[in-house]
Amino acid sequence: MSDTKRVYRFGSDAGGADITEGASSMNYTLGGKGANLAEMCRIGLPVPGGYTITCQTCMEYSSAGNVWPEGALAEIEEATRDLEARMGKRLGDPQDPLLVSVRSGAPFSMPGMMDTVLNLGLTDASAEGLIAQTGDPHFVWDSYRRFIQMFSDVVMGVDGDLFENALTEKRLVAGVKTDAELSADELHELVGEFKRIFCEHVSGEEHPELIQNGAVAFPQDPSIQLKLAIEAVFGSWMNERACIYRKANGIPDDLGTAVNVQAMAYGNKGETSATGVAFTRNPANGARERYGDFLVNAQGEDVVAGIRNTVPIQKLAEYPALKQAADDLERIFQILENHFHDMCDIEFTIEQGKLWMLQTRVGKRTATAALRIAIEMVEEGLIDKETAVRRIDPAQLDQLLHPQFDTSAKVEVLARGLNASPGAAVGEVVFSSDDAVAAAAEGRPCILVRWETNPDDLKGMVAAEGILTSHGGKTSHAAVIARGMGAPCVCGVEAIHIDAVAKEARVAGTDVVLHEGDIISIDGTQGIVVLGAVPLVSVELTGDLETILTWADEIRLEAGSTHPYHVRVNADNPEDAELALGFGAEAIGLCRTEHMFLGDRKQLIQDFILSDDTRVREDVLDRLLAVQTEDFLKMFRVMDDREVVVRLIDPPLHEFLDAPRELEVYLTKREAAGAPEDELAELRARLRRIDGMAEMNPMLGLRGVRLSFVFPELPLMQVRAVASAAATLIRDEGLAPKPEVMVPLVALASEQVQMRAVCEQVIDEVAGEYGVALDIPVGTMLELPRACITADEIAQDADFFCFGTNDLTQTTFGFSRDDAESKFIPIYLHKKLLDVNPFETIDKGVLELVRMAVEKGRSVKADMHNGVCGEHGGDPASIKALFNVAGVDYVSCSPYRVPIARLAAAQAKLEAEAGAVHLDR
């Protein structure tokens, strides 16, 4: 026999002494349910006795191709005999049988995702014995028919509708409305019908152990029932809904589920019995009130299955036969909260007036409830502020910052894509930015539907309620802009085939064709598209959120044993900056100047790029200088006395040019229309120039700092605009602007050396012109592995580092993020080649590059300031790693993720000070 302990007992022995072997700290071994059953036994609550088979046994069984590990069955058999001795009953005993439940229990709560079998141990013989023992044939035949139905469905995979149909027919024939109104004889007849359904739909070849007298029969040996039920619960760890739930909630697949075998307590023994599910506080709004439902004369699955109308838990005490149990339950509610220091979710059964606790766990709750419960428990002295801050899930705060689908609404998903920007929106389908602007002007909410967006679409993106694209990933243009604006966005919906000219979109796999004006709803939190209007709910920002975030700020900004953890915002306009300040941002970590070249200014930048005429280009630069200076005046005014990191122009210049193929089509149409030759010549020359700027791989081509050497006038104009705006505010308004200039995509220290020299020259010139002192740091954006490896060289001429982790992830992996997210990352995730999408949560290889660069930079300049401004700056898991492993000083994210980052940063600091810092996720 193996030395590995696979089974842990809980409950009392025959003499009433507690023999529990587990505890609440053992959830990775016993699962959450088993660990908490053990804990309830230890604190003296009434729990039916049983035993727990470990999660590790599940994984060993599954990994071996559903073969039991050595000694496991013998240990289970021994635990079963022990349970029989403790209960004074035997499984299958024809006189006074023991019946058990077999239930799953993973380390993390997965409500309803895995399987349960109740009433196990009933056979033809033990049913008769139980009738003799209880004198209640109605209860026994009801329990037996339930067991056959559940065992057939859960364990043997027989279609549950076959049994429901037979049950419905029996009620119709009997002329009753509910199962409980069927007579004992009618239930006895149902047992026979259910066994017949079982025999007809279970394969003897697959289950030879069920063959009796040459045919399949419902098992009359409880040991066979138990073995098959345990195997089924183990198997449910990998069922589809469990896998989907784990993926959605970031739960690893290799944890396995425990199995809890527990003596049955019966809620279906008449009017003195009941079963229910309850929460110690309201999980919807956090109110300090009991919340839940129960049913009289029922078993647990009746409450959750919705086949009977349940009764609110507050009415339990109104039933005279249940009054004492209700009082006991209220006392246990308080015991559990005082013990676990959290809101608890419980399952209970009342058997002939006696209360039994079947489960407890920390209860799931909405973001609103989580905030209120945490704050009130601090006020009650149950927890401290640090625990309250740890307890809030940062990702949950999205519920408080964006409209969402009403959870009570019935939703049929039309298509799925990537959940690119959170929130929900409803509106008419429009296929162009102009149409979106027109619809908004007329007061008609709309959803902008595009193959992918580009800078020209900005006006339509602003006008629309939400954005839907059939192409692109979570860091595509549409996704990045939408997140910055706080607009809902679903990207990469490949099932939608758009014909923008015809203004329609066909949905693959359906007969649905969306036309302009049709109403759709999108949910950027879930990444789904729904035909028609789904009701939306807006959760108001409450004082509770500000209270928790204030506590979080106190924690993350305190010096303590680690440095303060700062949170900045990525903002490109004064409106976003003002919004972010309201959300608690301390500074701007990234101001992308290329976004200032959109709209009406796009023609200016096109003229600059495409013209060979020096005078034209000088005129364009003068006009751009004026408007850029005005941009920075507004931005620095809003952010007075706060840092604003201005990144010089970064994207490939072709992104500002007309799409060449669209221009070619327009040229052809003008030729066909007999346009003047001089017009055609100009169009042809323009097309040649645009085609001449095409690159094979533009993301690795002429962009970033390289533009500064090919088109040096552009970045120098930007530096002059930054310096001029700062000088004006200092001289004329007495303000204290704090701009910082950041050079993008640096690979060579020599690039930084030359760029710093020209930047400082321009800054000095402007300072002299305005007669003010300007202190404008010049730093580097590290987005390439080479830059990280040679960071000590670059640091000699850089005042700060900021890591663009989006591009750093691309260049580390060699992935094109849009192609990767739409084409093969889902496959990599499914095949476990990747644990997470590296564009969502920072990869440990990329993290190591950041850590290395931070260390190298500080080896040259001890006070070197380091930040992160990629999408990872708003991801809670990445935030913790970036602060605690890489050692950065701040993260910067889009405005609507600032509250999330503040909370995650505080949690990171608490982990760091507790010593819980790990490189591997």
Tab-separated table of C-alpha atoms in Angstrom, residues 99 117-131 136-152 163 184 187-196 198 217-222 225 264 266 268 299 301:
chain	number	residue	atom	x	y	z
A	99	LEU	CA	-26.975	6.491	2.663
A	117	VAL	CA	-24.776	12.292	-6.400
A	118	LEU	CA	-27.247	12.061	-3.497
A	119	ASN	CA	-28.930	9.119	-1.731
A	120	LEU	CA	-26.200	6.673	-2.737
A	121	GLY	CA	-26.624	3.262	-1.120
A	122	LEU	CA	-30.287	2.787	-1.929
A	123	THR	CA	-31.100	-0.588	-3.468
A	124	ASP	CA	-34.289	-2.596	-3.731
A	125	ALA	CA	-33.466	-4.344	-0.463
A	126	SER	CA	-32.240	-1.306	1.476
A	127	ALA	CA	-35.273	0.693	0.347
A	128	GLU	CA	-37.564	-1.854	1.986
A	129	GLY	CA	-35.398	-1.778	5.100
A	130	LEU	CA	-35.545	2.006	5.215
A	131	ILE	CA	-39.334	1.912	4.950
A	136	ASP	CA	-42.401	6.524	5.667
A	137	PRO	CA	-42.660	4.835	2.238
A	138	HIS	CA	-43.295	8.183	0.499
A	139	PHE	CA	-39.921	9.527	1.662
A	140	VAL	CA	-38.093	6.326	0.703
A	141	TRP	CA	-39.507	5.913	-2.807
A	142	ASP	CA	-39.010	9.641	-3.454
A	143	SER	CA	-35.358	9.313	-2.389
A	144	TYR	CA	-34.842	6.160	-4.457
A	145	ARG	CA	-36.295	7.641	-7.669
A	146	ARG	CA	-34.118	10.732	-7.143
A	147	PHE	CA	-31.038	8.545	-6.721
A	148	ILE	CA	-31.722	6.524	-9.869
A	149	GLN	CA	-32.276	9.701	-11.894
A	150	MET	CA	-29.172	11.449	-10.579
A	151	PHE	CA	-26.932	8.378	-10.813
A	152	SER	CA	-28.108	7.713	-14.378
A	163	PHE	CA	-36.583	10.890	-16.494
A	184	ALA	CA	-46.013	6.608	-2.287
A	187	LEU	CA	-43.351	7.065	-6.597
A	188	HIS	CA	-42.772	3.323	-6.269
A	189	GLU	CA	-44.010	2.898	-9.828
A	190	LEU	CA	-41.639	5.668	-10.941
A	191	VAL	CA	-38.711	3.762	-9.423
A	192	GLY	CA	-39.536	0.861	-11.714
A	193	GLU	CA	-39.893	3.107	-14.751
A	194	PHE	CA	-36.606	4.857	-13.974
A	195	LYS	CA	-34.785	1.532	-13.660
A	196	ARG	CA	-36.201	0.494	-17.026
A	198	PHE	CA	-31.519	3.049	-17.044
A	217	ALA	CA	-29.448	-3.790	-14.387
A	218	PHE	CA	-29.386	-0.860	-11.994
A	219	PRO	CA	-26.553	-1.698	-9.540
A	220	GLN	CA	-27.713	-3.307	-6.319
A	221	ASP	CA	-24.204	-3.407	-4.817
A	222	PRO	CA	-23.479	-0.098	-2.975
A	225	GLN	CA	-22.420	2.532	-6.884
A	264	MET	CA	-27.027	11.920	4.073
A	266	TYR	CA	-32.786	14.405	4.567
A	268	ASN	CA	-37.614	15.508	2.295
A	299	GLN	CA	-33.685	17.871	-1.245
A	301	GLU	CA	-31.113	19.924	-5.934
